[in-house]
mmCIF file of C-alpha atoms in Angstrom:
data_model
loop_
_atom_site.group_PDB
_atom_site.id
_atom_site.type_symbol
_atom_site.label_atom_id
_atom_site.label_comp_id
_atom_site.label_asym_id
_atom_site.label_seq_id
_atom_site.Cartn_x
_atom_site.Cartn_y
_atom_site.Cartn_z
ATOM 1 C CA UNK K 1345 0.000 0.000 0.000
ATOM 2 C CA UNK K 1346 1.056 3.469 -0.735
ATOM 3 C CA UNK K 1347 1.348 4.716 2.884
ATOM 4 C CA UNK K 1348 3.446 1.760 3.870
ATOM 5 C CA UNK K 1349 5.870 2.659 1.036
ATOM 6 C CA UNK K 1350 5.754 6.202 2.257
ATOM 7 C CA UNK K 1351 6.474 5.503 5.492
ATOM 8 C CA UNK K 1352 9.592 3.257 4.685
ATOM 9 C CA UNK K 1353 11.018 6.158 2.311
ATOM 10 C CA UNK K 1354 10.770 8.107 5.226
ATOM 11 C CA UNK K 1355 12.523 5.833 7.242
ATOM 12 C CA UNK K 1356 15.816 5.019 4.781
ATOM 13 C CA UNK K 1357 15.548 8.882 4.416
ATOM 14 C CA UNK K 1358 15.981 9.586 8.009
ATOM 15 C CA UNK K 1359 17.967 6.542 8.304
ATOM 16 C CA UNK K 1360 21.037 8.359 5.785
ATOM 17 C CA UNK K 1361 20.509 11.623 7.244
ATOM 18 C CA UNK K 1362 21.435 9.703 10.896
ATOM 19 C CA UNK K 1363 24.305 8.034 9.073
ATOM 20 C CA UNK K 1364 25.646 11.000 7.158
ATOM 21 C CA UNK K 1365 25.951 13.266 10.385
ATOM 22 C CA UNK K 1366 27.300 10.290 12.283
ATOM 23 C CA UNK K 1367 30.330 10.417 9.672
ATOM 24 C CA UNK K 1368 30.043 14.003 9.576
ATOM 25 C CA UNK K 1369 30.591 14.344 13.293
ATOM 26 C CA UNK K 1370 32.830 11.723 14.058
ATOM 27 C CA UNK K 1371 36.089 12.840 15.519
ATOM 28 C CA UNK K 1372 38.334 10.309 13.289
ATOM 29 C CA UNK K 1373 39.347 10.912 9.534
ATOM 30 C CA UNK K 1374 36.781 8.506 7.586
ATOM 31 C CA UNK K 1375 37.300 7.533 4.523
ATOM 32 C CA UNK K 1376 35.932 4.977 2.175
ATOM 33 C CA UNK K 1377 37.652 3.554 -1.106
ATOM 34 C CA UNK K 1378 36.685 1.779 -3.954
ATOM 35 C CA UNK K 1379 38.153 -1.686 -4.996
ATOM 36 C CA UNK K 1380 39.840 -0.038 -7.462
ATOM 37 C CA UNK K 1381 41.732 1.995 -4.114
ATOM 38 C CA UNK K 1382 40.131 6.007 -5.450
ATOM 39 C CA UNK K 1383 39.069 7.884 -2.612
ATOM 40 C CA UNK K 1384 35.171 7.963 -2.867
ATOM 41 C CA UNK K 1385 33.979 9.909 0.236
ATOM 42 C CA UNK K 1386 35.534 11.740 2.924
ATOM 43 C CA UNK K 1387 34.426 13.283 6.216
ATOM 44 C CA UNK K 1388 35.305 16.830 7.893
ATOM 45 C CA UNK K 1389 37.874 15.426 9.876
ATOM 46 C CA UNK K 1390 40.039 14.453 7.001
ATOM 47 C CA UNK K 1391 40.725 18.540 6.433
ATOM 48 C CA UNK K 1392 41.816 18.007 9.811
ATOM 49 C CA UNK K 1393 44.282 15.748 9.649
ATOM 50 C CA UNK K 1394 45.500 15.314 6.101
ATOM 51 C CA UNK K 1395 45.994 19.198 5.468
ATOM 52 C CA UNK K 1396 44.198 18.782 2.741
ATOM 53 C CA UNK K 1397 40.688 19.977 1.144
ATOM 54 C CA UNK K 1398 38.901 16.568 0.615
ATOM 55 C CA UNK K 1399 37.226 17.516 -2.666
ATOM 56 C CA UNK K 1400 40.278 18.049 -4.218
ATOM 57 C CA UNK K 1401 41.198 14.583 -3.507
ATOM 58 C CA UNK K 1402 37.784 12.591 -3.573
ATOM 59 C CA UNK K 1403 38.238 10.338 -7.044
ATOM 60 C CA UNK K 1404 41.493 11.176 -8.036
ATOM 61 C CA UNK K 1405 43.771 9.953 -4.757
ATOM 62 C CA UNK K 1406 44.564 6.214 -4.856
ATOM 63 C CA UNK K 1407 44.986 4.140 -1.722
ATOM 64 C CA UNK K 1408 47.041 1.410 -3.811
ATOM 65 C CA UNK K 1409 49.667 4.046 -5.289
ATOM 66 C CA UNK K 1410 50.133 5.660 -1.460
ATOM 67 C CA UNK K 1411 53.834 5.319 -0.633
ATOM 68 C CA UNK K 1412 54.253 6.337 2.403
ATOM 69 C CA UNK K 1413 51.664 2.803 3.168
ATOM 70 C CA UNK K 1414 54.016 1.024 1.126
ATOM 71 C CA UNK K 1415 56.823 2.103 2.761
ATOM 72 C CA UNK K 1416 55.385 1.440 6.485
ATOM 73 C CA UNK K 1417 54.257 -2.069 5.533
ATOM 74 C CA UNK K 1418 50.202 -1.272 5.500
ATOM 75 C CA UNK K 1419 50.176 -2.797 2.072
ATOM 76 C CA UNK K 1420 48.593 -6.393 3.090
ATOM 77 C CA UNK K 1421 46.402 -4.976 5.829
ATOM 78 C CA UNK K 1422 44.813 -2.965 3.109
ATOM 79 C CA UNK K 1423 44.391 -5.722 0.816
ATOM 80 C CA UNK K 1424 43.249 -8.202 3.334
ATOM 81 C CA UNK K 1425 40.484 -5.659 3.836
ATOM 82 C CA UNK K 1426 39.626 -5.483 0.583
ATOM 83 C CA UNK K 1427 39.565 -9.085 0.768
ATOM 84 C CA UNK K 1428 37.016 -8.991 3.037
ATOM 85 C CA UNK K 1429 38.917 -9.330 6.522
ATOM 86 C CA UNK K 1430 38.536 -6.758 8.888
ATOM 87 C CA UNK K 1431 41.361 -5.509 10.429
ATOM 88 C CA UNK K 1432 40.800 -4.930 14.230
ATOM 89 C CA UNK K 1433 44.505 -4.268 15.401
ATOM 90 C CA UNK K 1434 45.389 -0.197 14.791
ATOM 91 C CA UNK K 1435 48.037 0.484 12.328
ATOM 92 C CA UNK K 1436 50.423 3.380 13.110
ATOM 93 C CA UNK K 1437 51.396 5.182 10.364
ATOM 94 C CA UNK K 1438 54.062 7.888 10.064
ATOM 95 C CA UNK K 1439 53.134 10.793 7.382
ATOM 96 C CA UNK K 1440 55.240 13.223 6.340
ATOM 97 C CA UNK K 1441 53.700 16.246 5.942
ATOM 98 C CA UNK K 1442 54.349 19.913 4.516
ATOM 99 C CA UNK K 1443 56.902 21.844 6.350
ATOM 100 C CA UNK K 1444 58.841 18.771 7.764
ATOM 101 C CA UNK K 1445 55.522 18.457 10.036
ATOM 102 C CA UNK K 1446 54.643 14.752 10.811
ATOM 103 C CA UNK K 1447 51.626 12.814 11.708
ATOM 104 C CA UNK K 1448 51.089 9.633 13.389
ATOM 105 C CA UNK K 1449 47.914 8.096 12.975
ATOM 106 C CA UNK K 1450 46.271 5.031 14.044
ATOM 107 C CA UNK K 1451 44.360 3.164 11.646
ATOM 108 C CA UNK K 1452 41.514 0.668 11.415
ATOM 109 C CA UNK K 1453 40.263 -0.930 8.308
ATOM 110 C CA UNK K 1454 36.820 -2.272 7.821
ATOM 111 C CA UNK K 1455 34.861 -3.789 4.473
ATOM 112 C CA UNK K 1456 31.926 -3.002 3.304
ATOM 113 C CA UNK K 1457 29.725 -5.583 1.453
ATOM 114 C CA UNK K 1458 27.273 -5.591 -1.049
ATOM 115 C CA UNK K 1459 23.742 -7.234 -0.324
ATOM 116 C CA UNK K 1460 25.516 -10.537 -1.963
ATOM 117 C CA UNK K 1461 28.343 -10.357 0.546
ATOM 118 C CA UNK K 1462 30.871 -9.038 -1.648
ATOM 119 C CA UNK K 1463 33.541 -6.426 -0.707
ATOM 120 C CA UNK K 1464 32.157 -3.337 -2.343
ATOM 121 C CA UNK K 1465 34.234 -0.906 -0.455
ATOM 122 C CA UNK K 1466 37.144 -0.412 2.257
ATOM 123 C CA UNK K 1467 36.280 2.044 5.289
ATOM 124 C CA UNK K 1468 39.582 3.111 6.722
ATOM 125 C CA UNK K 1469 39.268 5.047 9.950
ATOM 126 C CA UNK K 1470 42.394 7.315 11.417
ATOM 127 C CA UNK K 1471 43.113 8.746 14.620
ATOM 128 C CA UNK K 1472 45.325 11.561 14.808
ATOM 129 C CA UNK K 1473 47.892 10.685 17.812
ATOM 130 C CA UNK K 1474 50.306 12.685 17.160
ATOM 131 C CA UNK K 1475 49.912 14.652 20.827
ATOM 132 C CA UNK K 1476 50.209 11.454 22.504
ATOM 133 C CA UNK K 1477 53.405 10.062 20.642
ATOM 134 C CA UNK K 1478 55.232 13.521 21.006
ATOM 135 C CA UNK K 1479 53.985 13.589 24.332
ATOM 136 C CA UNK K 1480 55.345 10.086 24.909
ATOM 137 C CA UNK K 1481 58.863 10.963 23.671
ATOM 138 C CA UNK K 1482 59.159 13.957 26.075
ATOM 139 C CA UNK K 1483 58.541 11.947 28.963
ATOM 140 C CA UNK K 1484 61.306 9.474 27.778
ATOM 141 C CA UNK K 1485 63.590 12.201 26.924
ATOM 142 C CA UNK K 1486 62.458 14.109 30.242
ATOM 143 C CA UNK K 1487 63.362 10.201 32.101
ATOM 144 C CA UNK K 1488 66.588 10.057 30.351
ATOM 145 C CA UNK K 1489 67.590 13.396 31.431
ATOM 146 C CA UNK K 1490 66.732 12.934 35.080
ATOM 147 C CA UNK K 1491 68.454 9.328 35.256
ATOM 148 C CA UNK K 1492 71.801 10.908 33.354
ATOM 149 C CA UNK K 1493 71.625 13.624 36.553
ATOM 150 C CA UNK K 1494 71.300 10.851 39.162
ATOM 151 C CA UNK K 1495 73.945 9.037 37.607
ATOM 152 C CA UNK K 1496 76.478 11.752 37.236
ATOM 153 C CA UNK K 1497 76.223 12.528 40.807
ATOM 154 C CA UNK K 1498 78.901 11.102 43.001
ATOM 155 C CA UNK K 1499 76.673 10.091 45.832
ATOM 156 C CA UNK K 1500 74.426 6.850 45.662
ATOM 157 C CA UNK K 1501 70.679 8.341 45.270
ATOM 158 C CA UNK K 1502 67.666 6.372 46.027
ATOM 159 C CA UNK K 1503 64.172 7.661 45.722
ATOM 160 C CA UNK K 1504 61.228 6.114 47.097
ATOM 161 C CA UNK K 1505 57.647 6.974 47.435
ATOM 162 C CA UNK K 1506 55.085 7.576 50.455
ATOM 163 C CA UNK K 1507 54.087 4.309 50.134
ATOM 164 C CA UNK K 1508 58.287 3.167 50.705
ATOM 165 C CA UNK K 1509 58.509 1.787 46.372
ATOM 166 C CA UNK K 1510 61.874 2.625 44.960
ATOM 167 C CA UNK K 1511 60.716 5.114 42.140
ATOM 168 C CA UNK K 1512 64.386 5.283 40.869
ATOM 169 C CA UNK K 1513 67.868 4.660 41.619
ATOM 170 C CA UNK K 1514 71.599 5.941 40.395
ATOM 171 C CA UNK K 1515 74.612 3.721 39.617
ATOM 172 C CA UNK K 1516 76.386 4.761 42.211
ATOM 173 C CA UNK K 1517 74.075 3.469 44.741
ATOM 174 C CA UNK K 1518 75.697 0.245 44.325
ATOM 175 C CA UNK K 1519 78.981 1.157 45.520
ATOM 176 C CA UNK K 1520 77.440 1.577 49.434
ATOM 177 C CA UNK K 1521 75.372 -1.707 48.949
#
């Protein structure tokens, strides 16, 4: 019947217009790829994180001819998405950007199937980490710089906690063990 029909337009319709501001929104890079590897849509977020305006790039980047994904070893994760296995485990991924700027970015790759369960298109979601790697390598630096102190001090230095657990220690400690 003709209101049924109706009805179920109006569901699909609200149905994409859910979806479409769920990608819209999301605060990771989406982007979905043909077999062929072209770029076929994009979200916001890409801007974001790829420096890049997205409709320059929608249909004429290629996924396949990437080397920087190459280079990194992302290669077979791709294609075993686009086999049809999803990958689960992040990839990091190193990109070298304009003005010696670089991005590390966390990736996930999912398939998408057509109604006869055939891989129709790769999803790859990206999270921009970069703040948490630099952030990471400060606090190692920041560690390495407070053990080299310890160490180049003559006495033996021992630091321990409220609760009495050896945070650190020098080399020199030794020497009045």
């Amino acid at each position: 019947n003709i209101t049924d029909q109706k009805e179920a337009e109006q569901k699909l319709k609200s149905s994409e217009s859910r979806y479409k501001e769920l990608i819209k929104e999301a605060p990771y890079a989406i982007t979905i790829y043909n077999k062929e590897g072209t770029l076929i849509a994009a979200n916001e977020k890409c801007d974001e994180i790829w420096l890049l305006d997205r409709d320059e790039w929608i249909g004429k980047y290629n996924i396949f001819l990437e080397k920087s994904f190459k280079d990194q070893g992302l290669e077979k994760a791709i294609i075993e998405a686009f086999q049809g296995r999803k990958n689960e485990s992040s990839s990091e991924i190193t990109i070298p950007m304009s003005g010696g700027v670089r991005k590390h970015l966390h990736i996930k790759y999912y398939p998408l199937f057509d109604p006869d369960g055939v891989v129709e298109n790769v999803v790859f979601v990206a999270e921009d980490v970069t703040g948490y790697i630099q952030a990471e390598e400060k606090a190692k630096t920041g560690e390495s710089l407070k053990q080299g102190i310890l160490d180049a001090l003559d006495d033996g230095i021992l630091v321990i906690d409220r609760d009495g657990i050896i945070i650190s220690l020098n080399k020199n400690l030794s020497t009045y063990a």
